[in-house]
PDB file of C-alpha atoms in Angstrom:
ATOM      1  CA  UNK A   1      90.874 -15.298  26.304  1.00 53.00           C
ATOM      2  CA  UNK A   2      90.029 -12.080  24.244  1.00 56.00           C
ATOM      3  CA  UNK A   3      86.930 -10.171  24.723  1.00 55.00           C
ATOM      4  CA  UNK A   4      84.972 -11.137  21.580  1.00 64.00           C
ATOM      5  CA  UNK A   5      81.466 -11.632  20.710  1.00 63.00           C
ATOM      6  CA  UNK A   6      81.914 -15.485  20.721  1.00 64.00           C
ATOM      7  CA  UNK A   7      83.527 -15.430  24.234  1.00 62.00           C
ATOM      8  CA  UNK A   8      80.643 -13.324  25.671  1.00 62.00           C
ATOM      9  CA  UNK A   9      78.160 -15.831  24.183  1.00 64.00           C
ATOM     10  CA  UNK A  10      80.184 -18.801  25.757  1.00 66.00           C
ATOM     11  CA  UNK A  11      80.139 -17.043  29.224  1.00 61.00           C
ATOM     12  CA  UNK A  12      76.371 -16.425  29.021  1.00 59.00           C
ATOM     13  CA  UNK A  13      75.849 -20.148  28.072  1.00 65.00           C
ATOM     14  CA  UNK A  14      77.996 -21.391  31.037  1.00 65.00           C
ATOM     15  CA  UNK A  15      76.193 -19.155  33.439  1.00 64.00           C
ATOM     16  CA  UNK A  16      72.809 -20.451  32.212  1.00 61.00           C
ATOM     17  CA  UNK A  17      73.948 -24.114  32.542  1.00 65.00           C
ATOM     18  CA  UNK A  18      75.162 -23.503  36.067  1.00 60.00           C
ATOM     19  CA  UNK A  19      71.839 -22.009  37.133  1.00 56.00           C
ATOM     20  CA  UNK A  20      70.058 -24.847  35.507  1.00 58.00           C
ATOM     21  CA  UNK A  21      72.192 -27.480  37.457  1.00 56.00           C
ATOM     22  CA  UNK A  22      71.609 -25.540  40.729  1.00 56.00           C
ATOM     23  CA  UNK A  23      67.870 -25.555  40.120  1.00 55.00           C
ATOM     24  CA  UNK A  24      67.829 -29.333  39.456  1.00 52.00           C
ATOM     25  CA  UNK A  25      69.983 -30.033  42.437  1.00 52.00           C
ATOM     26  CA  UNK A  26      67.838 -28.064  44.844  1.00 49.00           C
ATOM     27  CA  UNK A  27      64.593 -29.608  43.588  1.00 51.00           C
ATOM     28  CA  UNK A  28      66.069 -33.104  43.620  1.00 54.00           C
ATOM     29  CA  UNK A  29      67.153 -32.972  47.291  1.00 51.00           C
ATOM     30  CA  UNK A  30      68.916 -36.238  48.276  1.00 52.00           C
ATOM     31  CA  UNK A  31      67.820 -37.809  44.929  1.00 55.00           C
ATOM     32  CA  UNK A  32      69.575 -35.053  43.026  1.00 53.00           C
ATOM     33  CA  UNK A  33      71.355 -36.372  39.798  1.00 57.00           C
ATOM     34  CA  UNK A  34      74.432 -34.423  40.625  1.00 51.00           C
ATOM     35  CA  UNK A  35      74.691 -35.783  44.233  1.00 52.00           C
ATOM     36  CA  UNK A  36      76.896 -38.641  43.235  1.00 58.00           C
ATOM     37  CA  UNK A  37      79.276 -36.343  41.552  1.00 54.00           C
ATOM     38  CA  UNK A  38      79.356 -34.009  44.554  1.00 47.00           C
ATOM     39  CA  UNK A  39      80.179 -36.975  46.922  1.00 49.00           C
ATOM     40  CA  UNK A  40      83.001 -37.987  44.562  1.00 50.00           C
ATOM     41  CA  UNK A  41      84.446 -34.501  44.586  1.00 46.00           C
ATOM     42  CA  UNK A  42      84.225 -34.419  48.428  1.00 44.00           C
ATOM     43  CA  UNK A  43      86.010 -37.736  48.607  1.00 47.00           C
ATOM     44  CA  UNK A  44      88.869 -36.504  46.517  1.00 45.00           C
ATOM     45  CA  UNK A  45      89.096 -32.854  47.701  1.00 43.00           C
ATOM     46  CA  UNK A  46      87.979 -33.174  51.401  1.00 44.00           C
ATOM     47  CA  UNK A  47      91.255 -34.285  52.939  1.00 47.00           C
ATOM     48  CA  UNK A  48      93.140 -31.631  50.954  1.00 45.00           C
ATOM     49  CA  UNK A  49      90.817 -28.884  52.174  1.00 41.00           C
ATOM     50  CA  UNK A  50      91.079 -29.995  55.753  1.00 45.00           C
ATOM     51  CA  UNK A  51      94.804 -30.000  55.651  1.00 50.00           C
ATOM     52  CA  UNK A  52      94.943 -26.547  53.985  1.00 43.00           C
ATOM     53  CA  UNK A  53      92.446 -25.194  56.446  1.00 44.00           C
ATOM     54  CA  UNK A  54      94.471 -26.512  59.327  1.00 46.00           C
ATOM     55  CA  UNK A  55      97.673 -25.066  57.927  1.00 46.00           C
ATOM     56  CA  UNK A  56      96.244 -21.716  57.093  1.00 43.00           C
ATOM     57  CA  UNK A  57      94.000 -21.121  60.195  1.00 46.00           C
ATOM     58  CA  UNK A  58      96.420 -20.332  62.992  1.00 48.00           C
ATOM     59  CA  UNK A  59      93.859 -18.195  64.751  1.00 42.00           C
ATOM     60  CA  UNK A  60      91.488 -21.066  65.123  1.00 45.00           C
ATOM     61  CA  UNK A  61      94.331 -23.244  66.362  1.00 49.00           C
ATOM     62  CA  UNK A  62      95.296 -20.639  68.876  1.00 44.00           C
ATOM     63  CA  UNK A  63      91.723 -20.400  70.252  1.00 40.00           C
ATOM     64  CA  UNK A  64      91.595 -24.161  70.599  1.00 45.00           C
ATOM     65  CA  UNK A  65      94.900 -24.181  72.457  1.00 48.00           C
ATOM     66  CA  UNK A  66      93.850 -21.355  74.747  1.00 41.00           C
ATOM     67  CA  UNK A  67      90.590 -23.260  75.431  1.00 41.00           C
ATOM     68  CA  UNK A  68      92.470 -26.417  76.193  1.00 46.00           C
ATOM     69  CA  UNK A  69      94.969 -24.502  78.337  1.00 47.00           C
ATOM     70  CA  UNK A  70      92.149 -22.988  80.362  1.00 48.00           C
ATOM     71  CA  UNK A  71      90.765 -26.358  80.985  1.00 54.00           C
ATOM     72  CA  UNK A  72      94.168 -27.565  82.110  1.00 56.00           C
ATOM     73  CA  UNK A  73      94.524 -24.521  84.278  1.00 57.00           C
ATOM     74  CA  UNK A  74      91.142 -25.162  85.899  1.00 66.00           C
ATOM     75  CA  UNK A  75      92.110 -28.704  86.692  1.00 64.00           C
ATOM     76  CA  UNK A  76      95.466 -27.593  88.089  1.00 68.00           C
ATOM     77  CA  UNK A  77      93.686 -24.873  90.228  1.00 71.00           C
ATOM     78  CA  UNK A  78      91.313 -27.430  91.627  1.00 70.00           C
ATOM     79  CA  UNK A  79      94.225 -29.777  92.435  1.00 65.00           C
ATOM     80  CA  UNK A  80      96.120 -27.014  94.112  1.00 67.00           C
ATOM     81  CA  UNK A  81      92.964 -26.084  96.246  1.00 72.00           C
ATOM     82  CA  UNK A  82      92.528 -29.770  97.181  1.00 64.00           C
ATOM     83  CA  UNK A  83      96.198 -29.916  98.215  1.00 65.00           C
ATOM     84  CA  UNK A  84      95.880 -26.678 100.252  1.00 67.00           C
ATOM     85  CA  UNK A  85      92.780 -28.032 101.987  1.00 66.00           C
ATOM     86  CA  UNK A  86      94.563 -31.276 102.788  1.00 60.00           C
ATOM     87  CA  UNK A  87      97.505 -29.317 104.316  1.00 61.00           C
ATOM     88  CA  UNK A  88      95.139 -27.162 106.343  1.00 63.00           C
ATOM     89  CA  UNK A  89      93.444 -30.326 107.612  1.00 58.00           C
ATOM     90  CA  UNK A  90      96.754 -31.820 108.463  1.00 57.00           C
ATOM     91  CA  UNK A  91      97.784 -28.696 110.320  1.00 61.00           C
ATOM     92  CA  UNK A  92      94.518 -28.685 112.157  1.00 64.00           C
ATOM     93  CA  UNK A  93      95.140 -32.320 113.135  1.00 71.00           C
ATOM     94  CA  UNK A  94      98.703 -31.471 114.421  1.00 71.00           C
ATOM     95  CA  UNK A  95      97.163 -28.556 116.480  1.00 72.00           C
ATOM     96  CA  UNK A  96      94.374 -30.737 117.894  1.00 80.00           C
ATOM     97  CA  UNK A  97      97.011 -33.407 118.783  1.00 83.00           C
ATOM     98  CA  UNK A  98      99.091 -30.765 120.494  1.00 85.00           C
ATOM     99  CA  UNK A  99      95.972 -29.556 122.399  1.00 86.00           C
ATOM    100  CA  UNK A 100      95.189 -33.121 123.394  1.00 87.00           C
ATOM    101  CA  UNK A 101      98.663 -33.559 124.838  1.00 90.00           C
ATOM    102  CA  UNK A 102      98.395 -30.224 126.677  1.00 91.00           C
ATOM    103  CA  UNK A 103      94.990 -31.215 128.215  1.00 91.00           C
ATOM    104  CA  UNK A 104      96.166 -34.637 129.157  1.00 91.00           C
ATOM    105  CA  UNK A 105      99.249 -33.212 130.846  1.00 93.00           C
ATOM    106  CA  UNK A 106      97.166 -30.595 132.697  1.00 94.00           C
ATOM    107  CA  UNK A 107      94.715 -33.184 133.918  1.00 93.00           C
ATOM    108  CA  UNK A 108      97.454 -35.370 135.239  1.00 93.00           C
ATOM    109  CA  UNK A 109      98.813 -32.320 137.137  1.00 94.00           C
ATOM    110  CA  UNK A 110      95.470 -31.547 138.552  1.00 94.00           C
ATOM    111  CA  UNK A 111      94.910 -35.134 139.537  1.00 94.00           C
ATOM    112  CA  UNK A 112      98.328 -35.321 141.371  1.00 94.00           C
ATOM    113  CA  UNK A 113      97.500 -32.161 143.308  1.00 95.00           C
ATOM    114  CA  UNK A 114      93.830 -32.971 143.827  1.00 95.00           C
ATOM    115  CA  UNK A 115      92.805 -29.639 142.274  1.00 96.00           C
ATOM    116  CA  UNK A 116      89.403 -29.158 140.951  1.00 95.00           C
ATOM    117  CA  UNK A 117      89.851 -27.238 137.688  1.00 95.00           C
ATOM    118  CA  UNK A 118      87.871 -25.796 134.734  1.00 95.00           C
ATOM    119  CA  UNK A 119      89.614 -25.854 131.410  1.00 94.00           C
ATOM    120  CA  UNK A 120      89.929 -22.685 129.334  1.00 95.00           C
ATOM    121  CA  UNK A 121      91.563 -21.518 126.128  1.00 95.00           C
ATOM    122  CA  UNK A 122      93.798 -18.404 125.889  1.00 96.00           C
ATOM    123  CA  UNK A 123      92.064 -16.204 123.381  1.00 95.00           C
ATOM    124  CA  UNK A 124      94.038 -12.932 123.701  1.00 93.00           C
ATOM    125  CA  UNK A 125      97.216 -11.503 125.080  1.00 90.00           C
ATOM    126  CA  UNK A 126      97.864  -8.204 127.040  1.00 82.00           C
ATOM    127  CA  UNK A 127      98.777  -4.781 125.771  1.00 63.00           C
ATOM    128  CA  UNK A 128     101.229  -4.770 122.887  1.00 45.00           C
ATOM    129  CA  UNK A 129     103.172  -1.998 124.754  1.00 46.00           C
ATOM    130  CA  UNK A 130     104.374  -4.577 127.308  1.00 55.00           C
ATOM    131  CA  UNK A 131     103.081  -2.760 130.362  1.00 66.00           C
ATOM    132  CA  UNK A 132     101.679  -5.827 131.796  1.00 82.00           C
ATOM    133  CA  UNK A 133     101.916  -9.580 131.153  1.00 92.00           C
ATOM    134  CA  UNK A 134      98.354 -10.771 130.953  1.00 95.00           C
ATOM    135  CA  UNK A 135      96.182 -13.097 128.905  1.00 96.00           C
ATOM    136  CA  UNK A 136      92.394 -13.432 128.392  1.00 96.00           C
ATOM    137  CA  UNK A 137      90.737 -16.813 128.657  1.00 96.00           C
ATOM    138  CA  UNK A 138      87.315 -17.843 127.269  1.00 95.00           C
ATOM    139  CA  UNK A 139      85.533 -18.520 130.495  1.00 96.00           C
ATOM    140  CA  UNK A 140      84.050 -16.176 133.082  1.00 96.00           C
ATOM    141  CA  UNK A 141      81.493 -15.727 135.875  1.00 97.00           C
ATOM    142  CA  UNK A 142      78.906 -17.876 134.057  1.00 96.00           C
ATOM    143  CA  UNK A 143      81.302 -20.913 134.527  1.00 95.00           C
ATOM    144  CA  UNK A 144      81.938 -20.004 138.114  1.00 95.00           C
ATOM    145  CA  UNK A 145      85.290 -18.090 137.724  1.00 97.00           C
ATOM    146  CA  UNK A 146      86.013 -15.586 140.368  1.00 97.00           C
ATOM    147  CA  UNK A 147      88.754 -13.081 141.045  1.00 97.00           C
ATOM    148  CA  UNK A 148      92.023 -14.370 142.762  1.00 97.00           C
ATOM    149  CA  UNK A 149      91.765 -17.965 141.462  1.00 98.00           C
ATOM    150  CA  UNK A 150      94.931 -19.841 140.690  1.00 98.00           C
ATOM    151  CA  UNK A 151      95.609 -20.541 137.044  1.00 98.00           C
ATOM    152  CA  UNK A 152      97.915 -23.494 135.928  1.00 98.00           C
ATOM    153  CA  UNK A 153      98.620 -25.681 132.997  1.00 97.00           C
ATOM    154  CA  UNK A 154     100.300 -29.033 132.574  1.00 96.00           C
ATOM    155  CA  UNK A 155     103.708 -27.529 133.317  1.00 97.00           C
ATOM    156  CA  UNK A 156     103.001 -25.564 136.413  1.00 97.00           C
ATOM    157  CA  UNK A 157     101.953 -22.162 137.667  1.00 98.00           C
ATOM    158  CA  UNK A 158     100.530 -19.772 135.001  1.00 98.00           C
ATOM    159  CA  UNK A 159      99.170 -16.898 137.219  1.00 97.00           C
ATOM    160  CA  UNK A 160      95.951 -15.694 138.920  1.00 97.00           C
ATOM    161  CA  UNK A 161      92.679 -14.274 137.777  1.00 97.00           C
ATOM    162  CA  UNK A 162      92.426 -10.569 138.206  1.00 96.00           C
ATOM    163  CA  UNK A 163      89.285  -9.470 136.266  1.00 95.00           C
ATOM    164  CA  UNK A 164      86.170 -11.468 135.509  1.00 96.00           C
ATOM    165  CA  UNK A 165      83.459 -10.864 132.957  1.00 96.00           C
ATOM    166  CA  UNK A 166      80.391 -13.023 132.111  1.00 97.00           C
ATOM    167  CA  UNK A 167      82.185 -15.008 129.429  1.00 96.00           C
ATOM    168  CA  UNK A 168      85.861 -14.148 129.763  1.00 96.00           C
ATOM    169  CA  UNK A 169      88.580 -13.483 132.452  1.00 96.00           C
ATOM    170  CA  UNK A 170      91.949 -11.775 132.546  1.00 96.00           C
ATOM    171  CA  UNK A 171      94.847 -13.678 134.095  1.00 96.00           C
ATOM    172  CA  UNK A 172      97.977 -11.928 135.427  1.00 96.00           C
ATOM    173  CA  UNK A 173     101.013 -14.044 134.465  1.00 97.00           C
ATOM    174  CA  UNK A 174     103.604 -14.974 136.959  1.00 97.00           C
ATOM    175  CA  UNK A 175     106.175 -13.332 134.793  1.00 96.00           C
ATOM    176  CA  UNK A 176     104.540  -9.858 135.372  1.00 95.00           C
ATOM    177  CA  UNK A 177     106.685  -7.467 137.530  1.00 94.00           C
ATOM    178  CA  UNK A 178     103.694  -6.818 139.768  1.00 94.00           C
ATOM    179  CA  UNK A 179     103.180 -10.582 140.404  1.00 96.00           C
ATOM    180  CA  UNK A 180     104.296 -12.059 143.719  1.00 97.00           C
ATOM    181  CA  UNK A 181     103.690 -15.637 145.028  1.00 98.00           C
ATOM    182  CA  UNK A 182     104.929 -17.378 148.256  1.00 97.00           C
ATOM    183  CA  UNK A 183     107.149 -20.396 147.349  1.00 98.00           C
ATOM    184  CA  UNK A 184     108.486 -23.433 149.151  1.00 97.00           C
ATOM    185  CA  UNK A 185     111.736 -25.239 148.275  1.00 97.00           C
ATOM    186  CA  UNK A 186     111.636 -28.894 147.535  1.00 96.00           C
ATOM    187  CA  UNK A 187     112.960 -31.163 150.358  1.00 90.00           C
ATOM    188  CA  UNK A 188     114.342 -28.347 152.466  1.00 94.00           C
ATOM    189  CA  UNK A 189     110.916 -26.495 152.755  1.00 95.00           C
ATOM    190  CA  UNK A 190     112.676 -23.109 152.740  1.00 96.00           C
ATOM    191  CA  UNK A 191     110.148 -20.345 152.199  1.00 97.00           C
ATOM    192  CA  UNK A 192     110.403 -17.325 150.043  1.00 97.00           C
ATOM    193  CA  UNK A 193     108.575 -14.837 147.678  1.00 97.00           C
ATOM    194  CA  UNK A 194     108.891 -15.050 143.923  1.00 98.00           C
ATOM    195  CA  UNK A 195     108.436 -11.988 141.739  1.00 97.00           C
ATOM    196  CA  UNK A 196     108.103 -11.705 137.900  1.00 96.00           C
ATOM    197  CA  UNK A 197     110.706 -10.087 135.770  1.00 95.00           C
ATOM    198  CA  UNK A 198     109.121 -10.203 132.366  1.00 92.00           C
ATOM    199  CA  UNK A 199     111.076 -12.487 130.067  1.00 91.00           C
ATOM    200  CA  UNK A 200     113.824 -12.989 132.664  1.00 95.00           C
ATOM    201  CA  UNK A 201     113.888 -15.700 135.283  1.00 97.00           C
ATOM    202  CA  UNK A 202     111.770 -15.121 138.525  1.00 98.00           C
ATOM    203  CA  UNK A 203     113.571 -13.369 141.386  1.00 97.00           C
ATOM    204  CA  UNK A 204     113.008 -15.165 144.728  1.00 97.00           C
ATOM    205  CA  UNK A 205     113.881 -13.865 148.074  1.00 96.00           C
ATOM    206  CA  UNK A 206     114.299 -16.624 150.537  1.00 96.00           C
ATOM    207  CA  UNK A 207     113.445 -15.764 154.134  1.00 94.00           C
ATOM    208  CA  UNK A 208     116.441 -17.584 155.535  1.00 94.00           C
ATOM    209  CA  UNK A 209     119.634 -15.680 154.449  1.00 91.00           C
ATOM    210  CA  UNK A 210     121.737 -18.740 155.295  1.00 90.00           C
ATOM    211  CA  UNK A 211     119.595 -21.231 153.446  1.00 92.00           C
ATOM    212  CA  UNK A 212     121.531 -23.950 151.522  1.00 92.00           C
ATOM    213  CA  UNK A 213     120.352 -23.772 147.888  1.00 94.00           C
ATOM    214  CA  UNK A 214     121.920 -24.786 144.631  1.00 94.00           C
ATOM    215  CA  UNK A 215     121.354 -24.674 140.938  1.00 95.00           C
ATOM    216  CA  UNK A 216     118.712 -27.174 139.913  1.00 95.00           C
ATOM    217  CA  UNK A 217     116.707 -27.085 143.200  1.00 97.00           C
ATOM    218  CA  UNK A 218     112.982 -26.795 142.569  1.00 97.00           C
ATOM    219  CA  UNK A 219     110.151 -24.762 144.056  1.00 97.00           C
ATOM    220  CA  UNK A 220     106.377 -25.021 144.402  1.00 98.00           C
ATOM    221  CA  UNK A 221     103.715 -22.574 145.553  1.00 98.00           C
ATOM    222  CA  UNK A 222     103.399 -22.211 149.357  1.00 96.00           C
ATOM    223  CA  UNK A 223      99.756 -21.395 149.307  1.00 94.00           C
ATOM    224  CA  UNK A 224      97.680 -18.519 150.546  1.00 95.00           C
ATOM    225  CA  UNK A 225      95.072 -18.054 153.430  1.00 92.00           C
ATOM    226  CA  UNK A 226      91.822 -19.637 152.282  1.00 93.00           C
ATOM    227  CA  UNK A 227      93.686 -20.824 149.132  1.00 94.00           C
ATOM    228  CA  UNK A 228      93.230 -17.427 147.482  1.00 94.00           C
ATOM    229  CA  UNK A 229      94.949 -16.303 145.285  1.00 96.00           C
ATOM    230  CA  UNK A 230      97.105 -19.420 145.338  1.00 97.00           C
ATOM    231  CA  UNK A 231      96.619 -22.988 146.149  1.00 97.00           C
ATOM    232  CA  UNK A 232      99.675 -24.955 147.505  1.00 97.00           C
ATOM    233  CA  UNK A 233     101.897 -27.388 145.680  1.00 97.00           C
ATOM    234  CA  UNK A 234     101.698 -25.986 142.124  1.00 98.00           C
ATOM    235  CA  UNK A 235     105.208 -26.309 140.382  1.00 98.00           C
ATOM    236  CA  UNK A 236     106.900 -22.945 139.981  1.00 98.00           C
ATOM    237  CA  UNK A 237     110.321 -23.559 138.503  1.00 97.00           C
ATOM    238  CA  UNK A 238     113.985 -24.566 138.765  1.00 97.00           C
ATOM    239  CA  UNK A 239     116.806 -22.536 140.406  1.00 97.00           C
ATOM    240  CA  UNK A 240     119.074 -21.313 137.622  1.00 97.00           C
ATOM    241  CA  UNK A 241     121.315 -18.919 139.639  1.00 96.00           C
ATOM    242  CA  UNK A 242     122.185 -18.381 143.350  1.00 95.00           C
ATOM    243  CA  UNK A 243     123.561 -15.058 144.527  1.00 91.00           C
ATOM    244  CA  UNK A 244     126.451 -15.295 147.085  1.00 87.00           C
ATOM    245  CA  UNK A 245     125.229 -15.058 150.744  1.00 79.00           C
ATOM    246  CA  UNK A 246     126.447 -11.744 152.133  1.00 75.00           C
ATOM    247  CA  UNK A 247     125.104 -12.155 155.694  1.00 74.00           C
ATOM    248  CA  UNK A 248     121.817 -10.490 154.808  1.00 79.00           C
ATOM    249  CA  UNK A 249     118.499 -11.501 156.350  1.00 84.00           C
ATOM    250  CA  UNK A 250     117.282 -12.883 153.034  1.00 87.00           C
ATOM    251  CA  UNK A 251     118.984 -14.675 150.137  1.00 93.00           C
ATOM    252  CA  UNK A 252     118.293 -14.013 146.470  1.00 95.00           C
ATOM    253  CA  UNK A 253     118.055 -16.766 143.895  1.00 97.00           C
ATOM    254  CA  UNK A 254     116.655 -16.755 140.418  1.00 98.00           C
ATOM    255  CA  UNK A 255     114.209 -19.366 139.053  1.00 98.00           C
ATOM    256  CA  UNK A 256     113.563 -20.505 135.577  1.00 98.00           C
ATOM    257  CA  UNK A 257     109.789 -21.103 135.448  1.00 98.00           C
ATOM    258  CA  UNK A 258     108.273 -24.313 134.179  1.00 97.00           C
ATOM    259  CA  UNK A 259     105.713 -22.472 132.158  1.00 97.00           C
ATOM    260  CA  UNK A 260     106.484 -20.926 128.725  1.00 95.00           C
ATOM    261  CA  UNK A 261     104.514 -17.678 128.979  1.00 95.00           C
ATOM    262  CA  UNK A 262     104.935 -16.783 125.305  1.00 92.00           C
ATOM    263  CA  UNK A 263     103.172 -20.024 124.144  1.00 92.00           C
ATOM    264  CA  UNK A 264     100.184 -20.535 126.255  1.00 95.00           C
ATOM    265  CA  UNK A 265      97.124 -22.284 124.828  1.00 94.00           C
ATOM    266  CA  UNK A 266      95.211 -24.574 127.098  1.00 94.00           C
ATOM    267  CA  UNK A 267      95.053 -23.658 130.841  1.00 96.00           C
ATOM    268  CA  UNK A 268      93.081 -24.620 133.936  1.00 96.00           C
ATOM    269  CA  UNK A 269      91.446 -22.462 136.605  1.00 97.00           C
ATOM    270  CA  UNK A 270      91.445 -23.976 140.055  1.00 97.00           C
ATOM    271  CA  UNK A 271      87.841 -23.666 141.235  1.00 96.00           C
ATOM    272  CA  UNK A 272      88.348 -26.229 144.135  1.00 95.00           C
ATOM    273  CA  UNK A 273      91.433 -26.352 146.299  1.00 95.00           C
ATOM    274  CA  UNK A 274      92.952 -29.659 147.548  1.00 95.00           C
ATOM    275  CA  UNK A 275      91.907 -30.918 150.929  1.00 93.00           C
ATOM    276  CA  UNK A 276      95.499 -31.097 152.058  1.00 94.00           C
ATOM    277  CA  UNK A 277      98.762 -29.548 150.903  1.00 95.00           C
ATOM    278  CA  UNK A 278     100.234 -31.767 148.129  1.00 95.00           C
ATOM    279  CA  UNK A 279     103.629 -30.283 148.883  1.00 92.00           C
ATOM    280  CA  UNK A 280     106.225 -31.762 146.364  1.00 90.00           C
ATOM    281  CA  UNK A 281     104.065 -34.576 144.862  1.00 93.00           C
ATOM    282  CA  UNK A 282     102.969 -32.549 141.865  1.00 94.00           C
ATOM    283  CA  UNK A 283     106.559 -31.860 140.745  1.00 94.00           C
ATOM    284  CA  UNK A 284     107.630 -33.876 137.691  1.00 88.00           C
ATOM    285  CA  UNK A 285     110.070 -36.772 138.036  1.00 83.00           C
ATOM    286  CA  UNK A 286     113.608 -35.617 138.103  1.00 80.00           C
ATOM    287  CA  UNK A 287     115.569 -36.623 135.011  1.00 73.00           C
ATOM    288  CA  UNK A 288     117.910 -39.531 135.490  1.00 73.00           C
ATOM    289  CA  UNK A 289     121.553 -38.488 135.158  1.00 68.00           C
ATOM    290  CA  UNK A 290     123.221 -39.680 132.108  1.00 68.00           C
ATOM    291  CA  UNK A 291     126.415 -41.633 132.849  1.00 68.00           C
ATOM    292  CA  UNK A 292     129.632 -40.306 131.488  1.00 67.00           C
ATOM    293  CA  UNK A 293     131.348 -42.919 129.415  1.00 67.00           C
ATOM    294  CA  UNK A 294     134.904 -43.711 130.416  1.00 65.00           C
ATOM    295  CA  UNK A 295     137.633 -44.645 127.986  1.00 63.00           C
ATOM    296  CA  UNK A 296     140.369 -47.050 128.977  1.00 64.00           C
ATOM    297  CA  UNK A 297     143.569 -46.786 126.934  1.00 63.00           C
ATOM    298  CA  UNK A 298     145.866 -49.805 126.909  1.00 67.00           C
ATOM    299  CA  UNK A 299     149.461 -49.290 125.793  1.00 65.00           C
ATOM    300  CA  UNK A 300     151.081 -52.301 124.006  1.00 66.00           C
ATOM    301  CA  UNK A 301     154.883 -52.342 124.299  1.00 63.00           C
ATOM    302  CA  UNK A 302     156.738 -52.167 121.049  1.00 59.00           C
ATOM    303  CA  UNK A 303     158.625 -55.424 119.913  1.00 54.00           C
ATOM    304  CA  UNK A 304     161.810 -53.279 119.539  1.00 55.00           C
ATOM    305  CA  UNK A 305     161.639 -51.875 123.103  1.00 53.00           C
ATOM    306  CA  UNK A 306     163.962 -53.512 125.759  1.00 55.00           C
ATOM    307  CA  UNK A 307     162.172 -55.653 128.344  1.00 51.00           C
ATOM    308  CA  UNK A 308     164.507 -54.567 131.147  1.00 52.00           C
ATOM    309  CA  UNK A 309     163.994 -50.822 130.610  1.00 51.00           C
ATOM    310  CA  UNK A 310     167.619 -50.222 129.710  1.00 54.00           C
ATOM    311  CA  UNK A 311     168.652 -48.879 126.284  1.00 53.00           C
ATOM    312  CA  UNK A 312     170.148 -51.339 123.944  1.00 53.00           C
ATOM    313  CA  UNK A 313     173.769 -51.049 122.785  1.00 50.00           C
ATOM    314  CA  UNK A 314     174.224 -50.044 119.273  1.00 45.00           C
TER     315      UNK A 314
END
């Protein structure tokens, strides 16, 4: 359209009509005479506008996607946290079950030996430099613990109490090189002294240089005067090696201890000694030997072989 006087008048007229319609619409409110026309236009053009806005508004779509993703991430994080909690609870149950088994085994050992014990938990180990093999337990003088008391668990001899505080005590393990305990051989009653060798088997010097001993024989504690530091009858270990007898006054053997000193948890301190020596009664039952299966091979003579043992003529 060219810029003429008529076109300018037409533009002014259209603007005036538009303002008039706006004024009428505002004053009419919901009863506006142009409301029906506006609704008809919305019905026709609304779906088109919605589709166009969806297609041309990628930023809005991305924000919605991020918001949904965040909600999904929060749900996933909550599920992962719940799963981790269940695993921790299961692990705790496993640990508790293990402790119950340890405690039950220790109580049976104490009952067999008639030892009066107080249960304790290992809460610390000795110096990391390895100068000594010790552990700290969570009971002390307030619970009646004293120096030179025997410490055991369900497997056997753990060590002896060396230092006592109000709420804790230090135990010198039987594996420590400074540890020595009197021993008695099962059945033969041969006496000796066992010394720790760290992570190696205990070294035992039998008082009888001609003592008959073999691999698999078992030892218990001999006991001390007034039952301190050791009560009698506590299982020590199994003979793993015997040095040849060279006519010496003593005989050296090596013993694999029953107790695993690197995995101690629940232990018992003997606060009351047995009225009489239990000797071998606390030792576990010997494992029954597994029979070796025998195989019998039967040879069936071949049909072509001669029955009289002579070769057949060709």
